Amino acid sequence: MDVVSTYSVASLAWLSAQALPLIVWPSLVSTLLRADTTNAPYGGAPAASLEGYFARSLGLSQLALGLLLLVLSGALPLDSMVEDPPTTTHNKSNGTTPPSPYANAAVLISALYHAASAFYAYTRYYSTGGRAVAYLFGCVGASVLATFGLWVLLFAGESQRRVRVSRRTGADKDTSGWPFRNVVADRKRR
């Protein structure tokens, strides 16, 4: 399993862990997220029909986002495994398939979603004075996934990159000397 697939499965697991309580029991989630249930206008009363509708809609949306990320990142293949047409880009020499063309876009959108979710959860936790600990857990989980998504965007796929090496010097042609000098390439020239 490559890094993009690991990120998409972890993101699906986190979104599913948030979505299932929203779908099954929306009144529990709204009670947990209230800062002070004794001063609430309904005192922890069952969820109103509108509150239940929005909670279930959010849960289904989170499941859809997680499943879309899983499909678009290439972790869940969409093509048939039986047919192997000659136009496929499957690399038979090392047995790897190239990443999905939509993987970077899907990871970017989901990482932005997790970052926005972490920011919102932190501001809600801070505004309640630290009384609503559920927001803190949401902030930590979303922050970890946003950071992991940023790492995947920056560093995943480096092994898939075609390395261009100079025949004369042996240096990597994709590096430059600005703003820092490439000491390794300078050593190979000597």
PDB file of C-alpha atoms in Angstrom:
ATOM      1  CA  MET A   1       0.000   0.000   0.000  1.00  0.00           C
ATOM      2  CA  ASP A   2       1.498   3.333  -1.025  1.00  0.00           C
ATOM      3  CA  VAL A   3       1.398   6.559   0.961  1.00  0.00           C
ATOM      4  CA  VAL A   4      -1.548   8.069  -0.913  1.00  0.00           C
ATOM      5  CA  SER A   5      -3.619   4.943  -0.294  1.00  0.00           C
ATOM      6  CA  THR A   6      -2.649   4.963   3.381  1.00  0.00           C
ATOM      7  CA  TYR A   7      -3.737   8.583   3.668  1.00  0.00           C
ATOM      8  CA  SER A   8      -7.041   7.928   1.925  1.00  0.00           C
ATOM      9  CA  VAL A   9      -7.831   4.911   4.130  1.00  0.00           C
ATOM     10  CA  ALA A  10      -6.904   6.859   7.288  1.00  0.00           C
ATOM     11  CA  SER A  11      -9.054   9.769   6.165  1.00  0.00           C
ATOM     12  CA  LEU A  12     -11.973   7.434   5.422  1.00  0.00           C
ATOM     13  CA  ALA A  13     -11.610   5.860   8.866  1.00  0.00           C
ATOM     14  CA  TRP A  14     -11.600   9.280  10.592  1.00  0.00           C
ATOM     15  CA  LEU A  15     -14.565  10.550   8.587  1.00  0.00           C
ATOM     16  CA  SER A  16     -16.470   7.309   9.204  1.00  0.00           C
ATOM     17  CA  ALA A  17     -15.794   7.538  12.939  1.00  0.00           C
ATOM     18  CA  GLN A  18     -17.357  10.995  12.861  1.00  0.00           C
ATOM     19  CA  ALA A  19     -20.188  10.099  10.491  1.00  0.00           C
ATOM     20  CA  LEU A  20     -21.575   6.956  12.111  1.00  0.00           C
ATOM     21  CA  PRO A  21     -22.607   8.613  15.412  1.00  0.00           C
ATOM     22  CA  LEU A  22     -24.107  11.487  13.435  1.00  0.00           C
ATOM     23  CA  ILE A  23     -26.220   9.105  11.396  1.00  0.00           C
ATOM     24  CA  VAL A  24     -27.187   6.662  14.142  1.00  0.00           C
ATOM     25  CA  TRP A  25     -27.629   8.959  17.140  1.00  0.00           C
ATOM     26  CA  PRO A  26     -27.593  12.703  16.333  1.00  0.00           C
ATOM     27  CA  SER A  27     -28.893  13.763  19.761  1.00  0.00           C
ATOM     28  CA  LEU A  28     -25.818  12.265  21.475  1.00  0.00           C
ATOM     29  CA  VAL A  29     -23.468  14.292  19.315  1.00  0.00           C
ATOM     30  CA  SER A  30     -25.353  17.542  19.883  1.00  0.00           C
ATOM     31  CA  THR A  31     -25.386  16.894  23.639  1.00  0.00           C
ATOM     32  CA  LEU A  32     -21.637  16.196  23.686  1.00  0.00           C
ATOM     33  CA  LEU A  33     -20.836  19.375  21.787  1.00  0.00           C
ATOM     34  CA  ARG A  34     -22.846  21.699  24.005  1.00  0.00           C
ATOM     35  CA  ALA A  35     -20.632  23.651  26.353  1.00  0.00           C
ATOM     36  CA  ASP A  36     -23.093  23.697  29.243  1.00  0.00           C
ATOM     37  CA  THR A  37     -26.177  21.483  29.062  1.00  0.00           C
ATOM     38  CA  THR A  38     -27.722  22.856  32.273  1.00  0.00           C
ATOM     39  CA  ASN A  39     -28.089  26.326  30.772  1.00  0.00           C
ATOM     40  CA  ALA A  40     -29.159  25.065  27.364  1.00  0.00           C
ATOM     41  CA  PRO A  41     -32.676  26.109  26.399  1.00  0.00           C
ATOM     42  CA  TYR A  42     -33.845  22.501  26.187  1.00  0.00           C
ATOM     43  CA  GLY A  43     -31.460  21.043  28.777  1.00  0.00           C
ATOM     44  CA  GLY A  44     -30.200  18.181  26.639  1.00  0.00           C
ATOM     45  CA  ALA A  45     -33.599  17.396  25.192  1.00  0.00           C
ATOM     46  CA  PRO A  46     -33.868  15.041  22.233  1.00  0.00           C
ATOM     47  CA  ALA A  47     -32.768  16.475  18.936  1.00  0.00           C
ATOM     48  CA  ALA A  48     -35.324  18.439  17.012  1.00  0.00           C
ATOM     49  CA  SER A  49     -36.251  17.148  13.586  1.00  0.00           C
ATOM     50  CA  LEU A  50     -34.204  19.861  11.862  1.00  0.00           C
ATOM     51  CA  GLU A  51     -31.166  19.137  14.053  1.00  0.00           C
ATOM     52  CA  GLY A  52     -31.461  15.421  13.299  1.00  0.00           C
ATOM     53  CA  TYR A  53     -31.777  16.112   9.584  1.00  0.00           C
ATOM     54  CA  PHE A  54     -28.660  18.278   9.507  1.00  0.00           C
ATOM     55  CA  ALA A  55     -26.680  15.802  11.607  1.00  0.00           C
ATOM     56  CA  ARG A  56     -27.593  12.875   9.365  1.00  0.00           C
ATOM     57  CA  SER A  57     -26.913  14.922   6.226  1.00  0.00           C
ATOM     58  CA  LEU A  58     -23.486  15.866   7.563  1.00  0.00           C
ATOM     59  CA  GLY A  59     -22.768  12.219   8.394  1.00  0.00           C
ATOM     60  CA  LEU A  60     -23.720  11.065   4.909  1.00  0.00           C
ATOM     61  CA  SER A  61     -21.641  13.875   3.388  1.00  0.00           C
ATOM     62  CA  GLN A  62     -18.599  12.833   5.414  1.00  0.00           C
ATOM     63  CA  LEU A  63     -19.004   9.230   4.278  1.00  0.00           C
ATOM     64  CA  ALA A  64     -19.326  10.396   0.673  1.00  0.00           C
ATOM     65  CA  LEU A  65     -16.188  12.544   0.988  1.00  0.00           C
ATOM     66  CA  GLY A  66     -14.222   9.633   2.437  1.00  0.00           C
ATOM     67  CA  LEU A  67     -15.380   7.208  -0.248  1.00  0.00           C
ATOM     68  CA  LEU A  68     -14.682   9.711  -3.028  1.00  0.00           C
ATOM     69  CA  LEU A  69     -11.182  10.194  -1.672  1.00  0.00           C
ATOM     70  CA  LEU A  70     -10.687   6.432  -1.619  1.00  0.00           C
ATOM     71  CA  VAL A  71     -11.808   6.068  -5.240  1.00  0.00           C
ATOM     72  CA  LEU A  72     -10.088   9.149  -6.685  1.00  0.00           C
ATOM     73  CA  SER A  73      -6.757   8.440  -4.997  1.00  0.00           C
ATOM     74  CA  GLY A  74      -6.518   5.086  -6.736  1.00  0.00           C
ATOM     75  CA  ALA A  75      -6.655   2.993  -3.558  1.00  0.00           C
ATOM     76  CA  LEU A  76      -9.835   1.348  -4.820  1.00  0.00           C
ATOM     77  CA  PRO A  77      -9.266   0.411  -8.470  1.00  0.00           C
ATOM     78  CA  LEU A  78     -12.109   1.110 -10.856  1.00  0.00           C
ATOM     79  CA  ASP A  79     -10.929  -0.964 -13.799  1.00  0.00           C
ATOM     80  CA  SER A  80     -11.387  -4.675 -14.232  1.00  0.00           C
ATOM     81  CA  MET A  81      -8.565  -6.899 -13.045  1.00  0.00           C
ATOM     82  CA  VAL A  82      -9.445  -9.581 -15.617  1.00  0.00           C
ATOM     83  CA  GLU A  83      -8.789  -7.499 -18.695  1.00  0.00           C
ATOM     84  CA  ASP A  84      -5.266  -6.287 -19.337  1.00  0.00           C
ATOM     85  CA  PRO A  85      -5.414  -4.272 -22.559  1.00  0.00           C
ATOM     86  CA  PRO A  86      -2.158  -3.264 -24.214  1.00  0.00           C
ATOM     87  CA  THR A  87      -2.945   0.435 -23.678  1.00  0.00           C
ATOM     88  CA  THR A  88      -2.704   0.149 -19.906  1.00  0.00           C
ATOM     89  CA  THR A  89       0.106   1.970 -18.127  1.00  0.00           C
ATOM     90  CA  HIS A  90       0.827  -0.913 -15.773  1.00  0.00           C
ATOM     91  CA  ASN A  91       4.588  -1.302 -15.400  1.00  0.00           C
ATOM     92  CA  LYS A  92       5.245  -5.015 -15.743  1.00  0.00           C
ATOM     93  CA  SER A  93       8.954  -4.741 -14.936  1.00  0.00           C
ATOM     94  CA  ASN A  94       8.499  -3.762 -11.297  1.00  0.00           C
ATOM     95  CA  GLY A  95       4.800  -4.638 -10.835  1.00  0.00           C
ATOM     96  CA  THR A  96       3.666  -1.152  -9.880  1.00  0.00           C
ATOM     97  CA  THR A  97       0.890   0.956 -11.274  1.00  0.00           C
ATOM     98  CA  PRO A  98       1.266   4.707 -11.604  1.00  0.00           C
ATOM     99  CA  PRO A  99      -0.716   6.900  -9.236  1.00  0.00           C
ATOM    100  CA  SER A 100      -4.179   8.043 -10.216  1.00  0.00           C
ATOM    101  CA  PRO A 101      -4.237  11.325 -12.141  1.00  0.00           C
ATOM    102  CA  TYR A 102      -6.775  12.634  -9.620  1.00  0.00           C
ATOM    103  CA  ALA A 103      -4.792  11.619  -6.528  1.00  0.00           C
ATOM    104  CA  ASN A 104      -3.137  14.987  -5.925  1.00  0.00           C
ATOM    105  CA  ALA A 105      -6.393  16.891  -6.370  1.00  0.00           C
ATOM    106  CA  ALA A 106      -8.286  14.534  -4.058  1.00  0.00           C
ATOM    107  CA  VAL A 107      -5.583  14.712  -1.393  1.00  0.00           C
ATOM    108  CA  LEU A 108      -5.443  18.516  -1.671  1.00  0.00           C
ATOM    109  CA  ILE A 109      -9.217  18.922  -1.248  1.00  0.00           C
ATOM    110  CA  SER A 110      -9.364  16.512   1.681  1.00  0.00           C
ATOM    111  CA  ALA A 111      -6.322  18.076   3.370  1.00  0.00           C
ATOM    112  CA  LEU A 112      -7.939  21.512   3.062  1.00  0.00           C
ATOM    113  CA  TYR A 113     -11.145  20.069   4.518  1.00  0.00           C
ATOM    114  CA  HIS A 114      -9.253  18.572   7.459  1.00  0.00           C
ATOM    115  CA  ALA A 115      -7.367  21.845   8.031  1.00  0.00           C
ATOM    116  CA  ALA A 116     -10.601  23.857   8.033  1.00  0.00           C
ATOM    117  CA  SER A 117     -12.219  21.317  10.338  1.00  0.00           C
ATOM    118  CA  ALA A 118      -9.249  21.476  12.719  1.00  0.00           C
ATOM    119  CA  PHE A 119      -9.343  25.278  12.731  1.00  0.00           C
ATOM    120  CA  TYR A 120     -13.072  25.311  13.455  1.00  0.00           C
ATOM    121  CA  ALA A 121     -12.755  22.712  16.215  1.00  0.00           C
ATOM    122  CA  TYR A 122      -9.908  24.628  17.843  1.00  0.00           C
ATOM    123  CA  THR A 123     -11.769  27.935  17.782  1.00  0.00           C
ATOM    124  CA  ARG A 124     -14.869  26.290  19.278  1.00  0.00           C
ATOM    125  CA  TYR A 125     -12.768  24.592  21.962  1.00  0.00           C
ATOM    126  CA  TYR A 126     -11.035  27.868  22.798  1.00  0.00           C
ATOM    127  CA  SER A 127     -14.286  29.863  22.830  1.00  0.00           C
ATOM    128  CA  THR A 128     -15.886  27.460  25.329  1.00  0.00           C
ATOM    129  CA  GLY A 129     -12.966  27.921  27.689  1.00  0.00           C
ATOM    130  CA  GLY A 130     -11.873  24.304  27.367  1.00  0.00           C
ATOM    131  CA  ARG A 131     -15.136  22.830  28.660  1.00  0.00           C
ATOM    132  CA  ALA A 132     -16.100  21.001  25.457  1.00  0.00           C
ATOM    133  CA  VAL A 133     -13.356  18.384  25.182  1.00  0.00           C
ATOM    134  CA  ALA A 134     -14.975  16.792  22.117  1.00  0.00           C
ATOM    135  CA  TYR A 135     -13.782  19.768  20.081  1.00  0.00           C
ATOM    136  CA  LEU A 136     -10.234  19.163  21.288  1.00  0.00           C
ATOM    137  CA  PHE A 137     -10.365  15.548  20.084  1.00  0.00           C
ATOM    138  CA  GLY A 138     -11.738  16.712  16.745  1.00  0.00           C
ATOM    139  CA  CYS A 139      -9.001  19.313  16.458  1.00  0.00           C
ATOM    140  CA  VAL A 140      -6.238  16.791  17.155  1.00  0.00           C
ATOM    141  CA  GLY A 141      -7.573  14.195  14.704  1.00  0.00           C
ATOM    142  CA  ALA A 142      -8.192  16.675  11.909  1.00  0.00           C
ATOM    143  CA  SER A 143      -4.799  18.336  12.479  1.00  0.00           C
ATOM    144  CA  VAL A 144      -2.997  15.009  12.182  1.00  0.00           C
ATOM    145  CA  LEU A 145      -4.786  14.215   8.919  1.00  0.00           C
ATOM    146  CA  ALA A 146      -4.251  17.726   7.525  1.00  0.00           C
ATOM    147  CA  THR A 147      -0.534  17.472   8.294  1.00  0.00           C
ATOM    148  CA  PHE A 148      -0.341  13.977   6.803  1.00  0.00           C
ATOM    149  CA  GLY A 149      -2.157  15.224   3.685  1.00  0.00           C
ATOM    150  CA  LEU A 150       0.294  18.104   3.312  1.00  0.00           C
ATOM    151  CA  TRP A 151       3.190  15.676   3.700  1.00  0.00           C
ATOM    152  CA  VAL A 152       1.681  13.413   1.025  1.00  0.00           C
ATOM    153  CA  LEU A 153       1.310  16.367  -1.340  1.00  0.00           C
ATOM    154  CA  LEU A 154       4.882  17.504  -0.798  1.00  0.00           C
ATOM    155  CA  PHE A 155       6.822  14.262  -0.655  1.00  0.00           C
ATOM    156  CA  ALA A 156       4.762  11.345  -1.987  1.00  0.00           C
ATOM    157  CA  GLY A 157       5.437  10.287  -5.521  1.00  0.00           C
ATOM    158  CA  GLU A 158       9.133  11.150  -5.496  1.00  0.00           C
ATOM    159  CA  SER A 159       9.993   7.568  -6.387  1.00  0.00           C
ATOM    160  CA  GLN A 160       7.678   7.790  -9.425  1.00  0.00           C
ATOM    161  CA  ARG A 161       9.522  10.852 -10.729  1.00  0.00           C
ATOM    162  CA  ARG A 162      11.738  10.385 -13.767  1.00  0.00           C
ATOM    163  CA  VAL A 163      15.223  11.375 -12.652  1.00  0.00           C
ATOM    164  CA  ARG A 164      17.298  13.214 -15.241  1.00  0.00           C
ATOM    165  CA  VAL A 165      21.004  12.738 -14.624  1.00  0.00           C
ATOM    166  CA  SER A 166      23.708  14.477 -16.597  1.00  0.00           C
ATOM    167  CA  ARG A 167      25.996  12.065 -18.438  1.00  0.00           C
ATOM    168  CA  ARG A 168      28.944  14.436 -18.183  1.00  0.00           C
ATOM    169  CA  THR A 169      28.759  15.404 -14.490  1.00  0.00           C
ATOM    170  CA  GLY A 170      26.444  12.787 -12.984  1.00  0.00           C
ATOM    171  CA  ALA A 171      24.384  15.502 -11.269  1.00  0.00           C
ATOM    172  CA  ASP A 172      20.611  15.620 -11.085  1.00  0.00           C
ATOM    173  CA  LYS A 173      19.373  18.102 -13.700  1.00  0.00           C
ATOM    174  CA  ASP A 174      16.175  18.899 -11.787  1.00  0.00           C
ATOM    175  CA  THR A 175      18.043  20.736  -9.041  1.00  0.00           C
ATOM    176  CA  SER A 176      19.170  24.324  -9.151  1.00  0.00           C
ATOM    177  CA  GLY A 177      21.789  26.351  -7.323  1.00  0.00           C
ATOM    178  CA  TRP A 178      19.421  29.056  -6.116  1.00  0.00           C
ATOM    179  CA  PRO A 179      19.117  30.073  -3.272  1.00  0.00           C
ATOM    180  CA  PHE A 180      21.485  27.403  -1.942  1.00  0.00           C
ATOM    181  CA  ARG A 181      24.365  25.757  -3.709  1.00  0.00           C
ATOM    182  CA  ASN A 182      24.139  22.084  -4.640  1.00  0.00           C
ATOM    183  CA  VAL A 183      27.272  20.802  -2.910  1.00  0.00           C
ATOM    184  CA  VAL A 184      26.730  17.183  -3.958  1.00  0.00           C
ATOM    185  CA  ALA A 185      26.561  18.105  -7.641  1.00  0.00           C
ATOM    186  CA  ASP A 186      29.646  20.292  -7.278  1.00  0.00           C
ATOM    187  CA  ARG A 187      31.588  17.364  -5.779  1.00  0.00           C
ATOM    188  CA  LYS A 188      30.627  15.087  -8.683  1.00  0.00           C
ATOM    189  CA  ARG A 189      31.972  17.610 -11.193  1.00  0.00           C
ATOM    190  CA  ARG A 190      35.481  17.536  -9.707  1.00  0.00           C
TER     191      ARG A 190
END
